[in-house]
Short mmCIF file of C-alpha atoms in Angstrom, two decimals:
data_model
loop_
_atom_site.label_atom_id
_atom_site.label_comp_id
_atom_site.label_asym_id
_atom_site.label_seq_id
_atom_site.Cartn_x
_atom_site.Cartn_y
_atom_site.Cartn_z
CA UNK Y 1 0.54 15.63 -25.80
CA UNK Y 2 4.33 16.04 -25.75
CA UNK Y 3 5.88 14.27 -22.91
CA UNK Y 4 9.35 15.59 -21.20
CA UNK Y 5 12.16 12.43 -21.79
CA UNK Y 6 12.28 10.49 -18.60
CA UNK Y 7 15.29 11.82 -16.07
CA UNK Y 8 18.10 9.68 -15.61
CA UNK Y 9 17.85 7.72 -12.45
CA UNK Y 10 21.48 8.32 -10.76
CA UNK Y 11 21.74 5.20 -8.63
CA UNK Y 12 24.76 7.12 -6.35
CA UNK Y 13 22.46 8.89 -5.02
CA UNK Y 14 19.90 6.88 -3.30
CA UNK Y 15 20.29 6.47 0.54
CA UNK Y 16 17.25 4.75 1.16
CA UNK Y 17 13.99 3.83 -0.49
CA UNK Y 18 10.34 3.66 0.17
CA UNK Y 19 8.20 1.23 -1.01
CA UNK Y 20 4.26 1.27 -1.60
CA UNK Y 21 2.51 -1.84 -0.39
CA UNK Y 22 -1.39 -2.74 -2.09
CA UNK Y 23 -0.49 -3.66 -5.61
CA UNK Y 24 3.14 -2.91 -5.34
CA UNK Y 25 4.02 -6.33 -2.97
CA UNK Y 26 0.91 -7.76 -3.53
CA UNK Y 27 -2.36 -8.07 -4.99
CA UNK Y 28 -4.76 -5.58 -3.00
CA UNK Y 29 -8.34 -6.86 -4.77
CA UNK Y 30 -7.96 -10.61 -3.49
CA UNK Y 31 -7.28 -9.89 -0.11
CA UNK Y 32 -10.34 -7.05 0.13
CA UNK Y 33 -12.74 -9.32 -1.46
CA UNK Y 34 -11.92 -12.19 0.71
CA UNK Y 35 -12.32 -9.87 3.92
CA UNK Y 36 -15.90 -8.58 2.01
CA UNK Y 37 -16.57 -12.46 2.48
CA UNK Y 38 -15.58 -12.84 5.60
CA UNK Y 39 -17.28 -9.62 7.05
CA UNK Y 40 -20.39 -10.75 5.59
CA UNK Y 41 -20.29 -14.58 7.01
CA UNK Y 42 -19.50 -13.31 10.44
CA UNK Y 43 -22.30 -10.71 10.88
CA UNK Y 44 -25.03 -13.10 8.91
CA UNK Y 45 -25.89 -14.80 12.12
CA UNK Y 46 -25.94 -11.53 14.48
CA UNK Y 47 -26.67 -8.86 11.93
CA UNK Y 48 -28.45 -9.97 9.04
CA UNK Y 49 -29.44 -6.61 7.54
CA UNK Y 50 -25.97 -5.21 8.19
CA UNK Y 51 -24.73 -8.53 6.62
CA UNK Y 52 -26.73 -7.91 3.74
CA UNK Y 53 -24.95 -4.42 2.83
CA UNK Y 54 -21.81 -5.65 2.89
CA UNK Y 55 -22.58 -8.52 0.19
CA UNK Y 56 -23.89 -6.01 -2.01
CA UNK Y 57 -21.20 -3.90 -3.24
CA UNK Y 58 -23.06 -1.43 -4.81
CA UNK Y 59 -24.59 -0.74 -1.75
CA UNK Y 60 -21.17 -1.21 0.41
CA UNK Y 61 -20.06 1.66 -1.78
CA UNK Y 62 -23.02 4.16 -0.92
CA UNK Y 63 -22.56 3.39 2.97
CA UNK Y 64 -18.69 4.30 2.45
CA UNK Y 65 -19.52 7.72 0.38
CA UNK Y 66 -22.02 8.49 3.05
CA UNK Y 67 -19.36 8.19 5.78
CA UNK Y 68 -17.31 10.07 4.04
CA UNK Y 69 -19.39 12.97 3.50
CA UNK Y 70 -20.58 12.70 7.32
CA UNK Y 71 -16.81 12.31 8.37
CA UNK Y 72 -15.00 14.37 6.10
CA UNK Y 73 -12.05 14.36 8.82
CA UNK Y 74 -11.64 10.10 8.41
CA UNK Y 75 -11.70 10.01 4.37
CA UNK Y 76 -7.57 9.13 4.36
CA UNK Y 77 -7.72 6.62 7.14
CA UNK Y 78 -9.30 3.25 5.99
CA UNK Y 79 -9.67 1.45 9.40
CA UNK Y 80 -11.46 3.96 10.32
CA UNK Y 81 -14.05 4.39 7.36
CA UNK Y 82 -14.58 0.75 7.69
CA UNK Y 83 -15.20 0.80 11.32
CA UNK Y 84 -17.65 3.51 10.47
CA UNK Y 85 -19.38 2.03 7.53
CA UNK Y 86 -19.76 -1.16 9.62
CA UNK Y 87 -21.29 0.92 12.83
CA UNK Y 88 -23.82 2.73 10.33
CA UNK Y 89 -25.01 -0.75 8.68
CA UNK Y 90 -25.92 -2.35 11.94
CA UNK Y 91 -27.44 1.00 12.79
CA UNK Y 92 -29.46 1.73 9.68
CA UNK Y 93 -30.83 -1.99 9.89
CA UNK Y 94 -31.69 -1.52 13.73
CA UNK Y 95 -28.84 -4.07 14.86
CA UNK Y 96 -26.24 -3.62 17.57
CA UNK Y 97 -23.94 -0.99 17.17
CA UNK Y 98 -21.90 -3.13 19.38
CA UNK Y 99 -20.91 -5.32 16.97
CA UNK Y 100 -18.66 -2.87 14.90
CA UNK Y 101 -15.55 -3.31 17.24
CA UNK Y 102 -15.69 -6.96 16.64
CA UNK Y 103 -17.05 -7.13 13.06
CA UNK Y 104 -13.73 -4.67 11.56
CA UNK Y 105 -11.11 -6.91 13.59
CA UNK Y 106 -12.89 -9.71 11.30
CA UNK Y 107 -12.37 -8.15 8.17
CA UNK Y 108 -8.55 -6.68 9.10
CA UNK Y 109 -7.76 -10.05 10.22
CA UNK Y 110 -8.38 -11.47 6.70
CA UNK Y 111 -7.13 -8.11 5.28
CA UNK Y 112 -3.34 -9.32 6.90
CA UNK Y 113 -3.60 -12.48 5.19
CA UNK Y 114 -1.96 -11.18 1.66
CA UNK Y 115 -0.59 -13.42 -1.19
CA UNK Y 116 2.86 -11.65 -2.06
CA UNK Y 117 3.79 -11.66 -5.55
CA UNK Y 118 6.05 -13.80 -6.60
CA UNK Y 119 9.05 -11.20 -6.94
CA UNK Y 120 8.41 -9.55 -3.52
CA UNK Y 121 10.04 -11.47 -0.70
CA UNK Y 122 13.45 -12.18 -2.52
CA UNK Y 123 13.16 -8.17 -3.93
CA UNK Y 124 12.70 -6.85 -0.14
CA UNK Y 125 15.53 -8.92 1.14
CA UNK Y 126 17.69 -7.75 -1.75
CA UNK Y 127 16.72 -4.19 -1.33
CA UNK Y 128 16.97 -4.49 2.95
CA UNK Y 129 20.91 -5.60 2.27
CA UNK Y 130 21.32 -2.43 0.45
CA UNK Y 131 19.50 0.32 1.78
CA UNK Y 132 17.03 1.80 5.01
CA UNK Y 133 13.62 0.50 3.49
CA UNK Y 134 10.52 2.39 4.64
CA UNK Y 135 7.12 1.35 4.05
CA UNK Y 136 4.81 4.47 2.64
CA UNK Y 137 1.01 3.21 1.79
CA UNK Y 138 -2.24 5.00 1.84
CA UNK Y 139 -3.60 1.83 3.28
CA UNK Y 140 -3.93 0.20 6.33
CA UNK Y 141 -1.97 -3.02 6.07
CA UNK Y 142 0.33 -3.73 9.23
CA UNK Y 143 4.07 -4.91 7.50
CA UNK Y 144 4.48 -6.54 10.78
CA UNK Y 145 0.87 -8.30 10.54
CA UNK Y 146 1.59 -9.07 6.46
CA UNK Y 147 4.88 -10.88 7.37
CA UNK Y 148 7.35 -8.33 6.19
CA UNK Y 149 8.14 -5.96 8.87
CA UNK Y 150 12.14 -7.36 9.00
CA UNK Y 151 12.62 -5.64 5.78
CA UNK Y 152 11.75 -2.31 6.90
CA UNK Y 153 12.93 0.61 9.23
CA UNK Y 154 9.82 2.22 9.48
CA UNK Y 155 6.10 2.49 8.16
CA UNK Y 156 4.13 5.09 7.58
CA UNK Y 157 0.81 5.27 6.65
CA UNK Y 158 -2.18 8.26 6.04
CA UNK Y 159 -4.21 7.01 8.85
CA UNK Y 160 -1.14 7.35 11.05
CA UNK Y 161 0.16 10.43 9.73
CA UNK Y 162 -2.75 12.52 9.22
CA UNK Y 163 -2.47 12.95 5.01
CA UNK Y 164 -1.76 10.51 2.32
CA UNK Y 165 0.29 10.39 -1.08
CA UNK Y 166 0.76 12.49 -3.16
CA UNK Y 167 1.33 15.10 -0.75
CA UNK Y 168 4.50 15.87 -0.13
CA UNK Y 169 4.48 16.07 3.91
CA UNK Y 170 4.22 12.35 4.17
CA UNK Y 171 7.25 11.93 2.12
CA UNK Y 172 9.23 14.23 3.83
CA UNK Y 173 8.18 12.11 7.24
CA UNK Y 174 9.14 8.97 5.38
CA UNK Y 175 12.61 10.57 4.15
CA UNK Y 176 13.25 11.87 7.89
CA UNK Y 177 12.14 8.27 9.42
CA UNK Y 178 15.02 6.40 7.16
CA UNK Y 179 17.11 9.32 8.50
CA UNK Y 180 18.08 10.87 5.06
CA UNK Y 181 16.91 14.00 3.01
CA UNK Y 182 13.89 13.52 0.56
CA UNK Y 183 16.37 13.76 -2.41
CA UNK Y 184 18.46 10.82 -1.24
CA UNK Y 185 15.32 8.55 -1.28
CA UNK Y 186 13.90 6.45 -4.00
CA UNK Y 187 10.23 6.06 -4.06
CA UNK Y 188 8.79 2.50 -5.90
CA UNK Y 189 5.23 1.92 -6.09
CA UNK Y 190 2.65 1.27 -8.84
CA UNK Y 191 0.40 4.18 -8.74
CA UNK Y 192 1.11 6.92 -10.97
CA UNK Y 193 -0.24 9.76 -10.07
CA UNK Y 194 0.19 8.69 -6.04
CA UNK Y 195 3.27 7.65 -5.85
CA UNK Y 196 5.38 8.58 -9.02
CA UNK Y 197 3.54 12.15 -9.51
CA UNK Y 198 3.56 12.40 -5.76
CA UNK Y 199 7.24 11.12 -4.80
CA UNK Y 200 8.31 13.80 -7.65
CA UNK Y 201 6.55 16.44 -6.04
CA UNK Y 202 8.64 15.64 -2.85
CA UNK Y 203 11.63 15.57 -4.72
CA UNK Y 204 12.76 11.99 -4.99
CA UNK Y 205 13.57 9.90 -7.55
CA UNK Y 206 10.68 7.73 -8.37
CA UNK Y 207 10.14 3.71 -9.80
CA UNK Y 208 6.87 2.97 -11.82
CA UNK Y 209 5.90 -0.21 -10.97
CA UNK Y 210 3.82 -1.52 -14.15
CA UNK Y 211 2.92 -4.96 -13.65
CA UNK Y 212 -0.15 -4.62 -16.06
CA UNK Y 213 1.85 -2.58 -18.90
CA UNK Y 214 -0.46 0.33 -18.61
CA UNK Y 215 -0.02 3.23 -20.55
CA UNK Y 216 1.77 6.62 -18.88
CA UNK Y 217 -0.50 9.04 -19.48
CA UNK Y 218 1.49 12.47 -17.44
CA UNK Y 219 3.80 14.91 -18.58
CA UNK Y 220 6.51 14.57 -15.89
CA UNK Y 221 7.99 10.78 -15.84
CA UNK Y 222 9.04 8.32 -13.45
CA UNK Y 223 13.37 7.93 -13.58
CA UNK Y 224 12.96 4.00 -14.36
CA UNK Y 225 9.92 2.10 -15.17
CA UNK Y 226 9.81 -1.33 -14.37
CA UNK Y 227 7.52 -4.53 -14.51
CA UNK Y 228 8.81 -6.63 -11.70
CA UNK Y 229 10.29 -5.90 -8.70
CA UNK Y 230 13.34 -7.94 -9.74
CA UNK Y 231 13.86 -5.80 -12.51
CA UNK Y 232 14.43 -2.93 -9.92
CA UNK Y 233 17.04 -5.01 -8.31
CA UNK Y 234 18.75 -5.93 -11.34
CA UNK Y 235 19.10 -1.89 -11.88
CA UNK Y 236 20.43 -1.64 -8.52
CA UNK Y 237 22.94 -4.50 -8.56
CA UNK Y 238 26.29 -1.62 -8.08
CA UNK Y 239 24.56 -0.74 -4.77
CA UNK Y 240 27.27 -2.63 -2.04
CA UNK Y 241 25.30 -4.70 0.05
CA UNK Y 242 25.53 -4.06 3.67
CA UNK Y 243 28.05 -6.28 5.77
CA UNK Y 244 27.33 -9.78 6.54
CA UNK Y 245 24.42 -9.92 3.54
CA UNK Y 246 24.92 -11.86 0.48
CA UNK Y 247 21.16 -11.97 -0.84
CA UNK Y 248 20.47 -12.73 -4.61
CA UNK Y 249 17.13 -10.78 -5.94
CA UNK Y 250 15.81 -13.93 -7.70
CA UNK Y 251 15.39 -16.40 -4.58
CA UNK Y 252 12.56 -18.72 -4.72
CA UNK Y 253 9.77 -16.31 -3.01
CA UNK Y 254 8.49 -17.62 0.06
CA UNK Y 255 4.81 -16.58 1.69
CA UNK Y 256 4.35 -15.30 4.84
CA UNK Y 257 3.77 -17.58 7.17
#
């Protein structure tokens, strides 16, 4: 296939950026498995058959699909389709329904509990000197919950907003949050088709974050391609920091705390 060259990213330009969160600032499998764990151990002595299904992930995965295809109208909002998954275990196994309030603040409890990468922290506080930062995530992680949400303006997610990446409406709503048009905004995130394909479509410049050095596999490309987050700030280094910062991308990270 022939691919068209990569546009040139024009760094005068950008007025603000938005940033995906799973895999982009941290590792999202960790975190879910842990929460799996944690699920599980907290319904074993209440709801042992519900318990059961959610140590199994072949069998997590069939509850999910089957929400989905009962709920169609939930299938972008993840606290919802585990909230739902959850209430259908304890009810399939004859348990208390009861439990499903309780059981999903046990797993999004653990779900907060994220290990950044390395790059992150120092890379948000660089980026927050320069420019309006707005989260944009199909997920459901809370920036404020994570230990990030100084860095950013706003958040957005699909459960919130109704429709996820890559359609364009929920880039336009993240442009208008950070006050600027959806041309002035540079998109970074590690999903290809989601955010790069999908920031594209919404007219912004895009950032490929390719931590794994996958290959690109799509005719339209990202403007820059990079495989840290400190690579992006070293790109951005002519931005003028705001008044009163002086932030260096390449601090030692720090974890939330």
């Amino acid at each position: 296939m022939q691919y068209s060259p990569a546009p040139m990213l024009d760094i005068s330009k950008i007025k603000a950026i938005t940033l995906d969160l799973d895999d982009t600032l941290w590792p999202i499998w960790p975190t879910i498995e842990r929460a799996e764990k944690a699920l599980s151990a907290w319904l074993g002595p209440q709801a042992p058959g519900a318990a059961a299904v959610f140590a199994d992930p072949q069998a997590r995965l069939a509850l999910r699909q089957q929400v989905v295809r009962s709920q169609p109208e939930i299938g972008h909002d993840l606290s919802a389709l585990r909230r739902e998954s959850i209430r259908l275990a304890l009810h399939r196994a004859n348990e208390d329904t009861r439990l499903a309030e309780a059981a999903f603040e046990v797993f999004f409890t653990e779900r907060m509990q994220v290990d950044l990468f390395d790059d992150a922290r120092p890379a948000l506080a660089f980026l927050a000197a320069r420019f309006p930062l707005v989260a944009l995530s199909n997920g459901n992680a809370d920036v404020g919950r994570v230990g990030v949400g100084e860095f950013f303006v706003a958040s957005l997610s699909a459960q919130e907003f109704g429709v996820g990446k890559p359609d364009p409406r929920i880039f336009h709503a993240a442009a208008s949050s950070a006050g600027v048009a959806s041309d002035d905004v540079l998109h970074v995130g590690d999903d290809a088709a989601l955010d790069v394909l999908g920031g594209l479509g919404a007219g912004m410049q895009t950032v490929w974050v390719n931590r794994h050095d996958h290959q690109w596999s799509h005719e339209a490309q990202p403007h820059v391609t990079v495989a840290t987050l400190s690579e992006l700030c070293d790109l951005l280094q002519a931005a003028p920091a705001r008044p009163s910062w002086v932030v260096s991308c390449r601090l030692s990270a720090r974890r939330p705390v």
